[in-house]
Coordinates of C-alpha atoms in Angstrom, one line a residue:
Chain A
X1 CA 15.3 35.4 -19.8
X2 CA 13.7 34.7 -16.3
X3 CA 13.4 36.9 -13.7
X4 CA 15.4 36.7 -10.3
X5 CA 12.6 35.3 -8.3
X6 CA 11.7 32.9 -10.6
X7 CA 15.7 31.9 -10.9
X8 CA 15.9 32.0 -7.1
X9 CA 12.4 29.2 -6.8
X10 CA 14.2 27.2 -9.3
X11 CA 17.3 27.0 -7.4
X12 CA 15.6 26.6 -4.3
X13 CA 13.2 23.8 -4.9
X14 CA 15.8 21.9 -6.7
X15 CA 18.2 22.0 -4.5
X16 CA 15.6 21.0 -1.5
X17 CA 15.1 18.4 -3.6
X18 CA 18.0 16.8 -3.8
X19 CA 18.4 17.4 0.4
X20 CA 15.0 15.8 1.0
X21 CA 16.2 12.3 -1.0
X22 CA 19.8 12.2 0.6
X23 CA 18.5 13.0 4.0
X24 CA 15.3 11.2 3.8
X25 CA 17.3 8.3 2.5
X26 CA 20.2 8.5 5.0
X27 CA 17.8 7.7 8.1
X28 CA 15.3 5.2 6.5
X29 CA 18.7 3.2 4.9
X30 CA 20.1 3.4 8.9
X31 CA 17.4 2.3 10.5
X32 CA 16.3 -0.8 7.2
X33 CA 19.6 -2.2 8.0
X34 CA 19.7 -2.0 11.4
X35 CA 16.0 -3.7 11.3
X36 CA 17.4 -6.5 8.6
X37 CA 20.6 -7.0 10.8
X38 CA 18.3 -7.8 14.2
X39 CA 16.1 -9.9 12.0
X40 CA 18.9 -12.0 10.4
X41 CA 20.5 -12.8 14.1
X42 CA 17.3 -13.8 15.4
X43 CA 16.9 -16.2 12.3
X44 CA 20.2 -17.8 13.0
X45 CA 19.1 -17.9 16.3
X46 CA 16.0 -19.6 16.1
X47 CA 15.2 -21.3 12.6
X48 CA 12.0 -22.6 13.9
X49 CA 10.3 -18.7 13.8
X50 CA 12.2 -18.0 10.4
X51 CA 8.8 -17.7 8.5
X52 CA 6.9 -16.0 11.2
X53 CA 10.0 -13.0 11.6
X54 CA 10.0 -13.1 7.9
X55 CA 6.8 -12.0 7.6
X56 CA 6.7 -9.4 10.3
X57 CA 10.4 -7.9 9.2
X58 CA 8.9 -7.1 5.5
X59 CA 5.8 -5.3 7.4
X60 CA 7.9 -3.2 9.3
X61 CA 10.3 -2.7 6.6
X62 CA 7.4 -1.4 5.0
X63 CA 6.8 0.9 7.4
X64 CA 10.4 2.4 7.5
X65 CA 9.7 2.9 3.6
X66 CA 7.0 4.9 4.4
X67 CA 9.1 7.8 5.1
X68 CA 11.4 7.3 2.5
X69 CA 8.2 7.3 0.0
X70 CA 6.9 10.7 1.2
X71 CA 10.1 12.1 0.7
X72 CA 10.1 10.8 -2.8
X73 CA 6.6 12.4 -3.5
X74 CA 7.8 15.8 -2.1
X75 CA 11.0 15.6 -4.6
X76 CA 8.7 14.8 -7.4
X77 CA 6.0 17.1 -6.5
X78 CA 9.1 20.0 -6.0
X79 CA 10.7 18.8 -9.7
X80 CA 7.5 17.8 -12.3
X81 CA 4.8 20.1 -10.5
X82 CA 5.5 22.7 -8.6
X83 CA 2.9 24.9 -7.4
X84 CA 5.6 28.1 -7.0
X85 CA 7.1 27.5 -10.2
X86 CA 3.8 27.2 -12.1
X87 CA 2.6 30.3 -10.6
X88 CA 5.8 32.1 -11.4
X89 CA 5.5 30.8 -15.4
X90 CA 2.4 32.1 -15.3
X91 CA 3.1 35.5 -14.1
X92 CA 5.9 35.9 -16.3
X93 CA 3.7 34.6 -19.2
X94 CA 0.9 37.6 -18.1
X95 CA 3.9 40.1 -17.9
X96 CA 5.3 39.5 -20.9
Chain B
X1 CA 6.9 12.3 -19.6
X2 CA 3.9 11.1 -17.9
X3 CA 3.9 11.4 -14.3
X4 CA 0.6 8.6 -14.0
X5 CA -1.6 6.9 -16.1
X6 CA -4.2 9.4 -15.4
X7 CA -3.4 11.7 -17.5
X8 CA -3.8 9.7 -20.6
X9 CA -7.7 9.9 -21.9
X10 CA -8.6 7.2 -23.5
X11 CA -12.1 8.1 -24.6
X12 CA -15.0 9.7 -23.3
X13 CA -19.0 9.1 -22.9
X14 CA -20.6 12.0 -22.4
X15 CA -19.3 14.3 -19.9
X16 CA -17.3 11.3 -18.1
X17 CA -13.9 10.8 -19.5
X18 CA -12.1 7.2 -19.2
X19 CA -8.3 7.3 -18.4
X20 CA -6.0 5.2 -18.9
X21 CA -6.5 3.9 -15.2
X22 CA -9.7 2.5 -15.6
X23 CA -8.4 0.8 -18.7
X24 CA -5.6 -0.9 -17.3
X25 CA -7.9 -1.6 -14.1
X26 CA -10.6 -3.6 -16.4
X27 CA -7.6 -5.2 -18.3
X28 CA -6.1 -6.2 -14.6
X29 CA -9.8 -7.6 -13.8
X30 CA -10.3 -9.6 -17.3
X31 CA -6.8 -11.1 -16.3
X32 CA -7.3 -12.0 -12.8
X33 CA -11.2 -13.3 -12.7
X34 CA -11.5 -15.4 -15.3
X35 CA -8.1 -17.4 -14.3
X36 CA -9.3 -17.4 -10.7
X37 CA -12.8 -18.9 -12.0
X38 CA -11.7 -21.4 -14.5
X39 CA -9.0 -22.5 -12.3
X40 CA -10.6 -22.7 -8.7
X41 CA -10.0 -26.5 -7.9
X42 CA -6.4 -26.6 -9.0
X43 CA -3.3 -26.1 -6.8
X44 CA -2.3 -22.8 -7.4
X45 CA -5.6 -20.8 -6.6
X46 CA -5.7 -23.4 -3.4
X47 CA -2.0 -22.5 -2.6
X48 CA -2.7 -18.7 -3.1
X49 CA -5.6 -18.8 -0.5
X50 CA -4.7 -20.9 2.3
X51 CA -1.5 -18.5 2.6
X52 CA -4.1 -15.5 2.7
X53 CA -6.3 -17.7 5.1
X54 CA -3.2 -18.3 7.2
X55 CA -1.2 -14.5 7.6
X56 CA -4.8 -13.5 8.4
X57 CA -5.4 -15.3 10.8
X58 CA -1.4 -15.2 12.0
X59 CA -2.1 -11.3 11.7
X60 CA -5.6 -10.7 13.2
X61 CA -5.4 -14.0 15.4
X62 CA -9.1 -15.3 15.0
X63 CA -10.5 -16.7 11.4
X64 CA -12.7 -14.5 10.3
X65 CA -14.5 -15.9 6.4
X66 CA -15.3 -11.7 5.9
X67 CA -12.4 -10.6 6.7
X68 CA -10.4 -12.8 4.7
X69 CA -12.7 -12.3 1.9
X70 CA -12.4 -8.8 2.0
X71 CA -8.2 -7.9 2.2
X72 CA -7.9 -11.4 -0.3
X73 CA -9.9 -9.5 -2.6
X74 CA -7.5 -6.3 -2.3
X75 CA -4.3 -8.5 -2.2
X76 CA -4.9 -10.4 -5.9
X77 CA -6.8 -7.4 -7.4
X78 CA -3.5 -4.7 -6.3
X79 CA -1.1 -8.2 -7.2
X80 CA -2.9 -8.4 -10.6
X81 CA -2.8 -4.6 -10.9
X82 CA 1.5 -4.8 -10.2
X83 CA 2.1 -7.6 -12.8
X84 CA 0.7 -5.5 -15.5
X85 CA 4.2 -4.2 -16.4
X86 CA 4.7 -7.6 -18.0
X87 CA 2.6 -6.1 -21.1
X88 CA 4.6 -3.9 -22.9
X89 CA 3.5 0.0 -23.0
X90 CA 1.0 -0.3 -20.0
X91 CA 1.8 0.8 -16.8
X92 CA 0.4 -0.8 -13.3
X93 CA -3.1 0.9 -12.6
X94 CA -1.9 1.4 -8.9
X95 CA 0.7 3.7 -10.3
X96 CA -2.3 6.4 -10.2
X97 CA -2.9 7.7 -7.0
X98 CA -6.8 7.6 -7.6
X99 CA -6.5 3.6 -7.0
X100 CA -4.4 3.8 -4.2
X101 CA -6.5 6.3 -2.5
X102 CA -10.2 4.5 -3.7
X103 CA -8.7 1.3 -2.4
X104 CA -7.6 2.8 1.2
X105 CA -11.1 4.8 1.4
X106 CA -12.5 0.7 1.0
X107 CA -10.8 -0.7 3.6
X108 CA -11.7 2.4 5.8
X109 CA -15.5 1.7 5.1
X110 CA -15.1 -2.0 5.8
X111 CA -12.8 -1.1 8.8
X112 CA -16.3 0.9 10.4
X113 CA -18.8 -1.5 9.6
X114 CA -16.6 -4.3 10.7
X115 CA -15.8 -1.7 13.8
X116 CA -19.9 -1.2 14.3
X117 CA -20.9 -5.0 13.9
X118 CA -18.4 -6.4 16.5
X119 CA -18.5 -3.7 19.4
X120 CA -21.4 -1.5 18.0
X121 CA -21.6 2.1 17.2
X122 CA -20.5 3.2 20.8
X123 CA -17.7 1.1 20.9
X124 CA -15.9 2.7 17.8
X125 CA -16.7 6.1 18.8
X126 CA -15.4 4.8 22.4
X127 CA -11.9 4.2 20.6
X128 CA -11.1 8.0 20.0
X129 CA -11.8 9.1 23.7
X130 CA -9.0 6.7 25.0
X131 CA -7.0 7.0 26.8
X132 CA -8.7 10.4 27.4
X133 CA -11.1 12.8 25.9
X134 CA -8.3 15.3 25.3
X135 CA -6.6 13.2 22.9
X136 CA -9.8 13.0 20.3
X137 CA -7.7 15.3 18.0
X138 CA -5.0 13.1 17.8
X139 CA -6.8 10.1 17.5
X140 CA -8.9 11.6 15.2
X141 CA -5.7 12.2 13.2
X142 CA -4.1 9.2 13.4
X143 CA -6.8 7.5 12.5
X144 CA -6.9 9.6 8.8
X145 CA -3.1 9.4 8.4
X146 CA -3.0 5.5 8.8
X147 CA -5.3 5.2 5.7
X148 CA -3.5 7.9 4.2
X149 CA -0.1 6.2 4.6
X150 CA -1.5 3.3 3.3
X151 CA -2.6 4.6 0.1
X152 CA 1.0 6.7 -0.4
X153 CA 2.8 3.8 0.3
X154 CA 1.6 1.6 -2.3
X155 CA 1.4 4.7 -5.1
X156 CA 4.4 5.7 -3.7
X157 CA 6.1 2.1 -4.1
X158 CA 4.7 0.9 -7.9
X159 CA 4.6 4.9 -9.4
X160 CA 8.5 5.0 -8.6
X161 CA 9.2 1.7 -10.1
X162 CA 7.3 2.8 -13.8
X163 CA 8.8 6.4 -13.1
X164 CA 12.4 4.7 -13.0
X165 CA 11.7 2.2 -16.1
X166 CA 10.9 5.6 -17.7
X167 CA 13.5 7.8 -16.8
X168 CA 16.3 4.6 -17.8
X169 CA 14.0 4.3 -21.2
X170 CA 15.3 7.8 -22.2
X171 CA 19.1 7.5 -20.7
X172 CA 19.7 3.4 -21.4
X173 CA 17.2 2.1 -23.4
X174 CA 18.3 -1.5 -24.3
X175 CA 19.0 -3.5 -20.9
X176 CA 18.0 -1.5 -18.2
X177 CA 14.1 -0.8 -18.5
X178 CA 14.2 -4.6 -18.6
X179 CA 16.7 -4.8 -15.3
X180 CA 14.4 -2.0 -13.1
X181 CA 10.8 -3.9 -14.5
X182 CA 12.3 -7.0 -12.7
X183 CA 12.9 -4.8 -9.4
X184 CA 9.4 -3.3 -9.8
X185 CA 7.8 -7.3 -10.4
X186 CA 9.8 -7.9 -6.8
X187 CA 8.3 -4.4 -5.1
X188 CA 4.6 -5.1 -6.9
X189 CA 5.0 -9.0 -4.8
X190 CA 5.4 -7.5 -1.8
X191 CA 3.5 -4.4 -1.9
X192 CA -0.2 -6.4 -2.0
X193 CA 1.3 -8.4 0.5
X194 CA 2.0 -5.6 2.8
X195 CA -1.2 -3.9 2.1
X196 CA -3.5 -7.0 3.3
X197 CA -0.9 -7.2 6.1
X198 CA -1.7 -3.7 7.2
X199 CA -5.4 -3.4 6.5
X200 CA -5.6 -6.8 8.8
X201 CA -4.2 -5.1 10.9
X202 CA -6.4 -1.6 10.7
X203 CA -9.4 -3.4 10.9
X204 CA -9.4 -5.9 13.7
X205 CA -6.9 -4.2 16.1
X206 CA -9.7 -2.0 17.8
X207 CA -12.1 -4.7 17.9
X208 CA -9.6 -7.4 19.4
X209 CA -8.5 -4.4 22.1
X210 CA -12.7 -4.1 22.9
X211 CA -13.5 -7.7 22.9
X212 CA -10.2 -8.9 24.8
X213 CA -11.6 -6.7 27.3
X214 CA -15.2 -7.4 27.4
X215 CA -15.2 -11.1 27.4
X216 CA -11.5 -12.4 28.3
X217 CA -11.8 -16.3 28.1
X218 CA -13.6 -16.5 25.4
X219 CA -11.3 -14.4 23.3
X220 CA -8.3 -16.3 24.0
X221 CA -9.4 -19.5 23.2
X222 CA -10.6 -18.3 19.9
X223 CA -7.0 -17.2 19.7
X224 CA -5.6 -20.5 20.2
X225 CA -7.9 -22.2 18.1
X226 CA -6.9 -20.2 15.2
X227 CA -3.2 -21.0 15.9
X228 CA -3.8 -24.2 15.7
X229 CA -5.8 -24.4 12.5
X230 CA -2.7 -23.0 11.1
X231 CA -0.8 -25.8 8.6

């Protein structure tokens, strides 16, 4: 049986978790498509400079999923390998 | 579940322990050289570097041989990396944050000594005083987050396409692992792409801002020449 501050990291990081990657993903998602969108009317636009805003649309895309990426890593790194949780597993491990 | 290949030992000599990374890495190398060697004069190699050739010099805006050399080298070494998920039960050495991170600490050497040859020693140090000597912090920081983006993005990118093929290998294991390796050969396409794109990018920007100033003419009509050697 774990303790109540152990329970209470549990609930805590997992629920921050899930926030970070529905967040996270609400703003980079907003701000892909509104990149794609601008890219794809400036395409029909001007055919001619298709490969050259091709090019530069999947750099900055890149970019945008840069954010998205680090709020991936801090849900993994708050699920699989938690520093607060590990310390808590080994208290309770030393206590019991 | 393993979270990266580096926490698989494969074997160990002496005190120095071999991971799975550096095993995937030299499989990824025995791939990609010999094919690159044995097939330099066809099409395909010729196709592969005229398009490095030309986003370089779309990118960076002169043709520089070094340069090229250098981010082609990191493009078809990370794209030969990405493609290992073809073989079954091996998962892309950039998966592991110690490649992503040794191959960012690379291009911010090679960014320096590029940095130092064109403009000299005071002219990189002169990029972190600009605008003004109060901002050397920042620059300072931006500087070490740039290469550190870099290296999360492309972990980031290929260690959540294997994490998702094996998350759907315990919940759906008959079509899906095949359905998510297809979107991770799309990502691991793109991501080498991006990554020459951006370490282009990080190492000639300061230099073109120095030069553009120093000797104006001179710069642009290297410019325009190396639009127009573009096919």
């Amino acid at each position: 049986m774990l303790d109540p501050s152990s329970t209470s990291i549990a609930v805590v990081s997992i629920a921050t978790a899930g926030f970070t990657i529905a967040i996270g993903g609400i703003a980079v998602e907003v701000a892909e498509g509104m990149a794609v969108k601008q890219a794809l009317a400036s395409m029909t636009q001007q055919p001619d400079e298709a490969d050259n805003i091709r090019s530069t649309l999947f750099v900055s895309i890149a970019m945008l999923e840069t954010v998205a990426i680090y709020c991936l890593l801090i849900a993994m790194i708050l699920l699989f390998a938690n520093p607060f949780w590990s310390a808590a597993l080994t208290a309770a491990g030393a206590g019991a | 579940m393993r979270l990266s290949p580096d926490e698989l030992l494969v074997f160990s000599v002496g005190e120095v322990g071999i991971t799975a990374t550096v095993v995937y890495t030299w499989a990824a190398m025995l791939i990609a050289l010999p094919l690159l060697i044995f097939y330099r004069r066809s099409m395909l190699v010729e196709v592969v570097v005229e398009f490095i050739r030309g986003q370089v010099a779309a990118v960076s805006g002169r043709e520089d041989m070094q340069v090229m050399t250098f981010v082609g080298a990191l493009f078809i070494f990370i794209f030969a990396n990405n493609w290992l998920v073809l073989i079954p039960f091996v998962d892309p050495a950039t998966a592991s944050i110690s490649t992503c991170a040794a191959l960012a600490i690379l291009t911010f050497i090679y960014g320096i000594y590029i940095a130092v040859r064109e403009v000299g020693v005071r002219g990189y140090f002169r990029r972190f005083i600009e605008p003004s000597a109060i901002l050397v912090p920042f620059n300072v920081l931006s500087e070490i987050l740039k290469f550190f983006s870099l290296a999360m993005r492309l972990y980031g990118n290929i260690m959540s396409g294997a994490f998702m093929v094996g998350l759907m290998i315990v919940l759906a294991p008959f079509f899906f692992p095949a359905l998510m390796n297809l979107f991770g050969l799309i990502a691991g396409t793109i991501q080498p792409f991006i990554f020459m794109v951006l370490a282009t990018v990080y190492i000639t920007t300061g230099v073109e801002a120095k030069k553009s100033r120093v000797s104006h003419s001179h710069n642009n009509s290297q410019k325009q020449g190396g639009k127009n050697a573009r096919p």
